[in-house]
Coordinates of C-alpha atoms in Angstrom, one line a residue:
P1 CA -22.7 -26.9 70.1
L2 CA -20.8 -26.7 73.3
S3 CA -22.1 -23.2 73.7
A4 CA -25.6 -24.7 74.3
G5 CA -24.2 -26.5 77.3
V6 CA -23.7 -30.1 78.3
R7 CA -26.1 -30.3 81.3
N8 CA -28.7 -33.0 81.5
N9 CA -26.7 -35.3 79.2
R10 CA -27.8 -33.2 76.1
H11 CA -24.4 -33.2 74.4
H12 CA -25.0 -36.0 71.9
L13 CA -25.6 -36.2 68.2
S14 CA -27.7 -39.1 67.0
I15 CA -29.9 -39.4 63.9
D16 CA -31.4 -42.3 61.9
E17 CA -31.2 -40.7 58.5
L18 CA -30.5 -37.5 56.7
V19 CA -32.3 -37.2 53.4
A20 CA -32.1 -34.5 50.7
L21 CA -35.1 -34.3 48.4
D22 CA -35.7 -32.6 45.1
E23 CA -38.8 -30.8 43.8
K24 CA -40.5 -34.1 43.1
D25 CA -39.6 -35.6 46.5
R26 CA -37.0 -37.8 44.9
R27 CA -34.0 -38.7 47.1
I28 CA -30.8 -37.0 46.2
P29 CA -27.8 -39.2 46.9
L30 CA -25.6 -37.9 49.7
R31 CA -22.0 -38.8 50.4
L32 CA -20.2 -38.5 53.8
V33 CA -17.5 -35.8 53.6
D34 CA -16.3 -35.4 57.2
A35 CA -17.4 -35.5 60.8
S36 CA -16.0 -34.4 64.2
A37 CA -13.7 -36.9 66.0
Q38 CA -16.2 -38.4 68.4
V39 CA -19.0 -38.6 65.7
T40 CA -16.5 -40.3 63.3
Q41 CA -15.6 -42.9 66.0
G42 CA -19.3 -43.6 66.6
R43 CA -20.7 -45.7 69.4
Q44 CA -21.2 -49.4 68.9
G45 CA -21.1 -49.2 65.0
R46 CA -23.3 -46.1 64.9
V47 CA -21.0 -44.2 62.5
P48 CA -21.9 -41.1 60.3
S49 CA -22.2 -43.1 57.1
N50 CA -25.3 -44.7 58.7
A51 CA -27.1 -41.3 58.3
V52 CA -27.2 -41.8 54.5
D53 CA -27.4 -45.6 54.1
G54 CA -31.2 -45.5 53.3
D55 CA -31.9 -47.7 56.3
L56 CA -34.0 -46.2 59.2
A57 CA -33.0 -49.1 61.4
T58 CA -29.4 -47.9 61.6
R59 CA -28.4 -44.7 63.1
T60 CA -25.5 -42.5 64.1
H61 CA -24.3 -41.7 67.5
N62 CA -21.2 -39.9 68.7
N63 CA -18.8 -41.9 70.9
F64 CA -19.4 -41.6 74.6
G65 CA -18.9 -43.6 77.8
P66 CA -16.0 -44.8 79.9
G67 CA -12.7 -43.5 78.6
V68 CA -14.3 -40.9 76.3
R69 CA -14.1 -37.2 77.3
Y70 CA -17.5 -35.7 77.5
G71 CA -18.2 -32.1 76.3
V72 CA -14.9 -31.4 74.7
E73 CA -16.0 -30.9 71.0
D74 CA -18.8 -29.7 68.9
H75 CA -20.4 -32.7 67.3
W76 CA -21.1 -32.5 63.5
M77 CA -21.4 -34.5 60.3
Q78 CA -21.0 -33.1 56.8
F79 CA -22.4 -34.6 53.6
S80 CA -22.2 -33.6 49.9
F81 CA -24.3 -34.0 46.9
D82 CA -23.7 -33.2 43.2
P83 CA -26.1 -30.6 41.8
K84 CA -24.7 -31.3 38.4
L85 CA -26.7 -34.5 38.4
G86 CA -29.8 -32.4 37.6
F87 CA -31.3 -32.5 41.1
H88 CA -32.9 -29.3 42.5
L89 CA -32.7 -29.4 46.3
R90 CA -36.0 -28.5 47.8
K91 CA -36.0 -30.1 51.2
V92 CA -33.7 -31.6 53.9
R93 CA -35.3 -34.2 56.1
V94 CA -33.9 -35.6 59.4
H95 CA -35.2 -38.8 60.9
A96 CA -34.7 -39.4 64.6
T97 CA -36.9 -42.1 66.2
H98 CA -35.0 -42.9 69.3
H99 CA -36.5 -41.2 72.4
A100 CA -33.3 -39.7 73.7
A101 CA -32.2 -38.6 70.3
K102 CA -35.5 -36.7 69.7
Q103 CA -35.1 -34.9 73.1
R104 CA -31.6 -33.7 72.0
M105 CA -32.6 -32.4 68.6
K106 CA -33.7 -29.0 69.8
G107 CA -30.9 -26.6 68.8
V108 CA -29.3 -28.9 66.2
K109 CA -28.4 -26.8 63.1
L110 CA -28.7 -27.8 59.5
S111 CA -26.5 -25.8 57.1
L112 CA -25.9 -25.7 53.3
L113 CA -22.4 -24.8 52.4
L114 CA -20.5 -24.1 49.2
P115 CA -17.1 -25.8 49.3
S116 CA -15.7 -23.9 46.3
K117 CA -16.1 -20.7 48.2
G118 CA -14.4 -21.9 51.4
N119 CA -17.6 -23.5 52.7
A120 CA -19.5 -20.3 52.5
L121 CA -22.8 -20.5 54.2
I122 CA -25.8 -20.5 51.8
A123 CA -28.5 -21.1 54.3
Q124 CA -29.0 -22.4 57.9
K125 CA -31.9 -23.7 59.9
A126 CA -31.9 -24.5 63.6
I127 CA -34.3 -27.1 64.8
E128 CA -36.4 -25.3 67.4
F129 CA -39.1 -27.9 68.0
W130 CA -39.1 -31.7 67.5
G131 CA -42.5 -33.2 67.6
D132 CA -42.5 -36.4 65.5
D133 CA -39.9 -38.7 64.2
V134 CA -39.1 -36.5 61.2
F135 CA -38.0 -32.9 60.8
D136 CA -38.4 -31.3 57.4
W137 CA -36.6 -28.1 56.4
D138 CA -38.4 -26.8 53.3
L139 CA -35.9 -24.5 51.7
P140 CA -37.2 -21.0 51.1
L141 CA -37.7 -20.3 47.4
E142 CA -34.9 -17.7 47.3
V143 CA -32.5 -20.3 48.6
Q144 CA -33.7 -22.8 46.0
K145 CA -33.2 -20.2 43.3
Q146 CA -29.7 -19.3 44.6
I147 CA -28.6 -22.9 44.5
G148 CA -30.1 -23.4 41.0
S149 CA -28.4 -20.4 39.6
L150 CA -24.8 -21.3 40.8
P151 CA -22.4 -21.6 37.9
L152 CA -21.2 -25.2 37.4
D153 CA -17.6 -24.2 38.1
E154 CA -18.7 -23.1 41.6
V155 CA -20.3 -26.4 42.3
V156 CA -17.5 -28.6 41.0
D157 CA -17.1 -30.0 44.6
G158 CA -20.9 -30.2 45.0
L159 CA -22.9 -28.6 47.8
Q160 CA -22.6 -29.7 51.3
A161 CA -25.2 -30.3 54.0
K162 CA -23.8 -30.1 57.6
V163 CA -25.6 -31.3 60.7
E164 CA -24.2 -30.0 63.9
E165 CA -25.3 -30.3 67.5

């Protein structure tokens, strides 16, 4: 977020892939819901839908460069999945292989939201350390149980995963 500062060219959001996994490490299909303006614009075709296209060779990147105002918005992307499909969310995985993207991942927040309750926050994890090309957020058991126990009428719009810089 902007509150983390924009010094040293850190105010960018770029990932290769966002993956939701169930208890058997099966991929849960994600769908783009929304993104901040500069993330939606993307840079050189690096748009938010690339984060869930299943291709690690594509990536997202907020728009930047000449004519683009730097440090004027929080960068974020929001995706949804349908728990009525029978998937039980266990893990959220973020892939970022580009050197600069990995350097900027510290402080990125992953959030699970419930749209039917005004995007109420279910759980959140800040990336504090980025060592490899992959960051795994293993959801605590109590969060997994909370998601699994939600009445179907509360998940009519699905659950949403938000990635914000």
